[in-house]
Amino acid sequence: MPLSEHEQRLLDQLEQQLHAEDPKFAHTLGSDPANSFSTRHVVIGVLIAIVGIIVLLAGVAGQLIPLGVGGFVLMGGGVYFATLRKGSPRSGAGNSTSGQSKRSKSSFMSSLEERWDERRHGQ
């Protein structure tokens, strides 16, 4: 069901306001989660996981427990590397802006509530 012109304008205004108040959060919401995985990371991670499986099987076949454990760790590391997201925030980078983003989100939510009330009273 398509949006009416009025609803589309409101949505556009909300999007512009979100970009103005918190561009990082807006970019996070706007990006598609499927595209946020790095293709290079996925390919390398899968290759590492396959090598880990081969090493694990070689360790089991040869009854070499350390080799099997190493293969398992390698396999897990490959899966972890494959699921890394590009542009992952560093642990220290987000600490200084956490209070600021909470404030902008609350003001964003209050403006959404105000617009919702205006829309409901206007109809």
Coordinates of N, CA and C in Angstrom, one line a residue:
M1 N 0.8 -1.2 0.0 CA 0.0 0.0 0.0 C 0.9 1.2 0.0
P2 N 0.8 2.1 -1.0 CA 1.7 3.2 -1.1 C 1.3 4.3 -0.2
L3 N 2.3 5.1 0.2 CA 2.0 6.3 1.1 C 1.3 7.4 0.3
S4 N 0.5 8.2 1.0 CA 0.0 9.3 0.4 C 1.0 10.4 0.3
E5 N 0.7 11.5 -0.5 CA 1.7 12.5 -0.7 C 2.1 13.2 0.7
H6 N 1.1 13.4 1.5 CA 1.3 14.0 2.8 C 2.2 13.1 3.7
E7 N 1.9 11.8 3.7 CA 2.8 10.9 4.5 C 4.2 10.8 3.9
Q8 N 4.3 10.9 2.6 CA 5.6 10.9 2.0 C 6.4 12.1 2.4
R9 N 5.8 13.3 2.4 CA 6.4 14.5 2.8 C 6.9 14.5 4.2
L10 N 6.0 13.9 5.1 CA 6.4 13.8 6.5 C 7.6 12.9 6.7
L11 N 7.5 11.8 5.9 CA 8.7 10.8 6.0 C 10.0 11.5 5.5
D12 N 9.9 12.2 4.5 CA 11.1 12.9 4.0 C 11.6 13.9 5.0
Q13 N 10.7 14.7 5.6 CA 11.1 15.7 6.6 C 11.7 15.0 7.8
L14 N 11.2 13.8 8.2 CA 11.7 13.1 9.4 C 13.1 12.6 9.0
E15 N 13.3 12.1 7.8 CA 14.6 11.6 7.4 C 15.6 12.7 7.3
Q16 N 15.2 13.9 6.8 CA 16.2 15.0 6.8 C 16.5 15.5 8.2
Q17 N 15.6 15.5 9.1 CA 15.8 15.9 10.5 C 16.8 14.9 11.2
L18 N 16.6 13.6 10.9 CA 17.4 12.6 11.5 C 18.8 12.7 11.0
H19 N 19.0 13.0 9.7 CA 20.3 13.2 9.1 C 21.0 14.5 9.8
A20 N 20.2 15.5 10.0 CA 20.8 16.7 10.6 C 21.2 16.5 12.1
E21 N 20.4 15.8 12.8 CA 20.6 15.6 14.3 C 21.7 14.6 14.6
D22 N 21.7 13.5 13.9 CA 22.6 12.4 14.2 C 22.9 11.6 12.9
P23 N 23.9 12.2 12.1 CA 24.2 11.6 10.8 C 24.7 10.2 10.9
K24 N 25.5 9.9 12.0 CA 26.0 8.5 12.1 C 24.9 7.5 12.4
F25 N 24.0 7.8 13.2 CA 22.8 6.9 13.5 C 22.0 6.8 12.2
A26 N 21.8 7.9 11.5 CA 21.0 7.9 10.3 C 21.7 7.0 9.2
H27 N 23.0 7.1 9.1 CA 23.7 6.2 8.2 C 23.6 4.7 8.6
T28 N 23.6 4.5 9.9 CA 23.5 3.1 10.4 C 22.1 2.6 10.0
L29 N 21.1 3.4 10.2 CA 19.7 2.9 9.8 C 19.5 2.8 8.3
G30 N 20.2 3.7 7.6 CA 20.0 3.7 6.1 C 20.7 2.6 5.4
S31 N 21.8 2.1 6.0 CA 22.5 1.1 5.3 C 21.9 -0.3 5.4
D32 N 21.9 -1.0 4.4 CA 21.3 -2.4 4.3 C 22.2 -3.3 5.1
P33 N 21.7 -4.1 6.1 CA 22.5 -5.0 6.8 C 23.2 -6.1 5.9
A34 N 22.6 -6.5 4.8 CA 23.2 -7.4 4.0 C 24.4 -6.9 3.3
N35 N 24.4 -5.5 3.0 CA 25.6 -4.9 2.4 C 26.7 -4.5 3.3
S36 N 26.4 -4.6 4.6 CA 27.4 -4.1 5.6 C 28.5 -5.2 5.8
F37 N 28.3 -6.4 5.3 CA 29.4 -7.4 5.3 C 30.4 -7.1 4.2
S38 N 31.6 -7.2 4.5 CA 32.7 -7.0 3.5 C 32.8 -8.3 2.7
T39 N 32.7 -8.2 1.4 CA 32.8 -9.4 0.5 C 34.2 -10.1 0.7
R40 N 35.2 -9.2 0.8 CA 36.5 -9.7 1.0 C 36.7 -10.5 2.3
H41 N 36.1 -10.0 3.4 CA 36.1 -10.7 4.7 C 35.4 -12.0 4.6
V42 N 34.3 -12.0 3.9 CA 33.5 -13.3 3.8 C 34.3 -14.3 3.0
V43 N 34.9 -13.9 1.9 CA 35.7 -14.9 1.1 C 36.9 -15.4 1.9
I44 N 37.6 -14.5 2.5 CA 38.8 -14.9 3.2 C 38.4 -15.8 4.4
G45 N 37.3 -15.4 5.1 CA 36.9 -16.1 6.3 C 36.4 -17.5 5.9
V46 N 35.7 -17.7 4.8 CA 35.3 -19.0 4.3 C 36.4 -19.9 3.9
L47 N 37.4 -19.3 3.3 CA 38.6 -20.1 2.9 C 39.4 -20.5 4.2
I48 N 39.5 -19.7 5.2 CA 40.1 -20.0 6.4 C 39.3 -21.1 7.1
A49 N 38.0 -21.0 7.1 CA 37.2 -22.0 7.7 C 37.3 -23.4 7.0
I50 N 37.4 -23.4 5.7 CA 37.6 -24.6 4.9 C 38.9 -25.3 5.3
V51 N 40.0 -24.4 5.4 CA 41.3 -25.0 5.8 C 41.2 -25.5 7.2
G52 N 40.5 -24.8 8.0 CA 40.3 -25.3 9.4 C 39.6 -26.7 9.5
I53 N 38.6 -26.9 8.6 CA 37.9 -28.1 8.5 C 38.8 -29.2 8.1
I54 N 39.7 -28.9 7.1 CA 40.6 -29.9 6.6 C 41.6 -30.3 7.6
V55 N 42.1 -29.3 8.4 CA 43.1 -29.6 9.4 C 42.4 -30.4 10.6
L56 N 41.2 -30.0 10.9 CA 40.4 -30.8 11.9 C 40.2 -32.2 11.5
L57 N 39.8 -32.5 10.2 CA 39.7 -33.8 9.8 C 41.0 -34.6 9.7
A58 N 42.1 -33.9 9.4 CA 43.4 -34.5 9.4 C 43.8 -34.9 10.8
G59 N 43.5 -34.0 11.8 CA 43.8 -34.3 13.1 C 43.0 -35.5 13.7
V60 N 41.8 -35.6 13.3 CA 40.9 -36.7 13.7 C 41.4 -38.0 13.1
A61 N 41.7 -37.9 11.8 CA 42.1 -39.1 11.1 C 43.4 -39.7 11.6
G62 N 44.3 -38.8 11.9 CA 45.6 -39.2 12.4 C 45.7 -39.3 13.9
Q63 N 44.6 -39.2 14.6 CA 44.4 -39.3 16.0 C 45.4 -38.3 16.7
L64 N 45.6 -37.1 16.1 CA 46.4 -36.1 16.7 C 45.5 -35.0 17.3
I65 N 45.3 -35.1 18.6 CA 44.4 -34.2 19.3 C 44.8 -32.7 19.1
P66 N 46.1 -32.4 19.3 CA 46.4 -30.9 19.2 C 46.2 -30.4 17.8
L67 N 46.4 -31.2 16.7 CA 46.1 -30.8 15.4 C 44.6 -30.6 15.2
G68 N 43.8 -31.5 15.7 CA 42.3 -31.4 15.6 C 41.8 -30.1 16.3
V69 N 42.4 -29.9 17.5 CA 42.0 -28.7 18.2 C 42.4 -27.4 17.5
G70 N 43.6 -27.5 16.9 CA 44.1 -26.3 16.1 C 43.2 -26.1 14.9
G71 N 42.8 -27.2 14.2 CA 41.9 -27.0 13.1 C 40.5 -26.4 13.5
F72 N 40.0 -26.9 14.7 CA 38.8 -26.3 15.2 C 38.9 -24.8 15.5
V73 N 40.0 -24.4 16.1 CA 40.2 -23.0 16.4 C 40.4 -22.2 15.1
L74 N 41.1 -22.8 14.1 CA 41.2 -22.1 12.8 C 39.9 -22.0 12.1
M75 N 39.0 -23.0 12.2 CA 37.7 -23.0 11.6 C 36.9 -21.9 12.3
G76 N 36.9 -21.8 13.6 CA 36.1 -20.8 14.3 C 36.6 -19.4 14.0
G77 N 38.0 -19.2 13.9 CA 38.5 -17.9 13.5 C 38.1 -17.5 12.1
G78 N 38.0 -18.5 11.2 CA 37.5 -18.2 9.9 C 36.1 -17.7 9.8
V79 N 35.3 -18.4 10.6 CA 33.9 -17.9 10.7 C 33.8 -16.6 11.3
Y80 N 34.5 -16.3 12.4 CA 34.5 -15.0 13.0 C 35.0 -13.9 12.0
F81 N 36.0 -14.2 11.3 CA 36.5 -13.2 10.3 C 35.5 -12.9 9.2
A82 N 34.8 -14.0 8.8 CA 33.8 -13.9 7.7 C 32.6 -13.0 8.2
T83 N 32.3 -13.0 9.5 CA 31.2 -12.3 9.9 C 31.5 -10.9 10.4
L84 N 32.7 -10.5 10.3 CA 33.1 -9.1 10.7 C 32.4 -8.1 9.8
R85 N 31.9 -7.0 10.3 CA 31.2 -6.0 9.5 C 32.3 -5.0 9.2
K86 N 32.1 -4.4 8.0 CA 33.0 -3.3 7.6 C 32.6 -2.1 8.4
G87 N 33.6 -1.3 8.8 CA 33.4 -0.1 9.5 C 33.0 -0.3 10.9
S88 N 33.4 -1.4 11.5 CA 33.1 -1.7 12.9 C 33.7 -0.6 13.8
P89 N 32.8 -0.1 14.7 CA 33.3 1.0 15.6 C 34.4 0.5 16.6
R90 N 35.4 1.2 16.8 CA 36.4 0.9 17.8 C 35.8 1.1 19.2
S91 N 36.3 0.4 20.2 CA 35.8 0.4 21.5 C 35.9 1.8 22.2
G92 N 37.0 2.5 21.9 CA 37.2 3.8 22.5 C 36.5 4.9 21.8
A93 N 36.1 4.7 20.6 CA 35.5 5.8 19.8 C 34.1 6.1 20.2
G94 N 33.3 5.2 20.6 CA 31.9 5.5 21.0 C 31.7 6.0 22.3
N95 N 32.7 6.0 23.2 CA 32.5 6.4 24.6 C 32.3 7.9 24.8
S96 N 32.9 8.7 23.9 CA 32.7 10.1 24.1 C 31.4 10.7 23.6
T97 N 30.8 10.0 22.7 CA 29.6 10.5 22.1 C 28.3 9.8 22.6
S98 N 28.4 8.9 23.5 CA 27.2 8.1 23.9 C 26.2 9.0 24.6
G99 N 26.6 10.0 25.4 CA 25.6 10.9 26.0 C 25.0 11.8 25.0
Q100 N 25.8 12.2 24.1 CA 25.3 13.1 23.0 C 24.3 12.4 22.1
S101 N 24.5 11.2 21.8 CA 23.6 10.5 20.9 C 22.3 10.2 21.6
K102 N 22.3 9.9 22.9 CA 21.1 9.7 23.7 C 20.2 11.0 23.7
R103 N 20.9 12.1 23.9 CA 20.1 13.4 23.9 C 19.5 13.6 22.5
S104 N 20.2 13.4 21.4 CA 19.6 13.7 20.1 C 18.6 12.6 19.8
K105 N 18.7 11.4 20.2 CA 17.6 10.4 20.0 C 16.4 10.8 20.7
S106 N 16.5 11.3 22.0 CA 15.3 11.7 22.7 C 14.7 12.9 22.1
S107 N 15.4 13.9 21.6 CA 14.8 15.0 20.9 C 14.2 14.6 19.6
F108 N 14.8 13.6 19.0 CA 14.2 13.1 17.7 C 12.9 12.4 18.0
M109 N 12.9 11.7 19.1 CA 11.6 11.0 19.4 C 10.5 12.0 19.8
S110 N 10.9 13.0 20.6 CA 9.9 14.0 21.0 C 9.4 14.7 19.7
S111 N 10.2 15.0 18.8 CA 9.7 15.7 17.6 C 8.8 14.7 16.8
L112 N 9.1 13.4 16.8 CA 8.3 12.5 16.1 C 6.9 12.4 16.8
E113 N 6.9 12.5 18.1 CA 5.6 12.5 18.9 C 4.8 13.7 18.6
E114 N 5.5 14.9 18.5 CA 4.8 16.1 18.2 C 4.2 16.1 16.8
R115 N 4.9 15.6 15.8 CA 4.4 15.5 14.5 C 3.3 14.5 14.4
W116 N 3.4 13.4 15.1 CA 2.3 12.4 15.1 C 1.0 13.1 15.7
D117 N 1.2 13.8 16.8 CA 0.0 14.5 17.4 C -0.6 15.5 16.4
E118 N 0.3 16.3 15.7 CA -0.2 17.2 14.8 C -1.0 16.5 13.6
R119 N -0.5 15.4 13.2 CA -1.1 14.7 12.1 C -2.5 14.1 12.6
R120 N -2.5 13.6 13.8 CA -3.8 13.0 14.3 C -4.8 14.1 14.5
H121 N -4.4 15.3 15.0 CA -5.4 16.4 15.2 C -5.8 17.0 13.9
G122 N -4.9 17.0 12.9 CA -5.2 17.6 11.6 C -6.2 16.8 10.8
Q123 N -6.4 15.5 11.0 CA -7.3 14.7 10.3 C -8.7 14.6 10.8

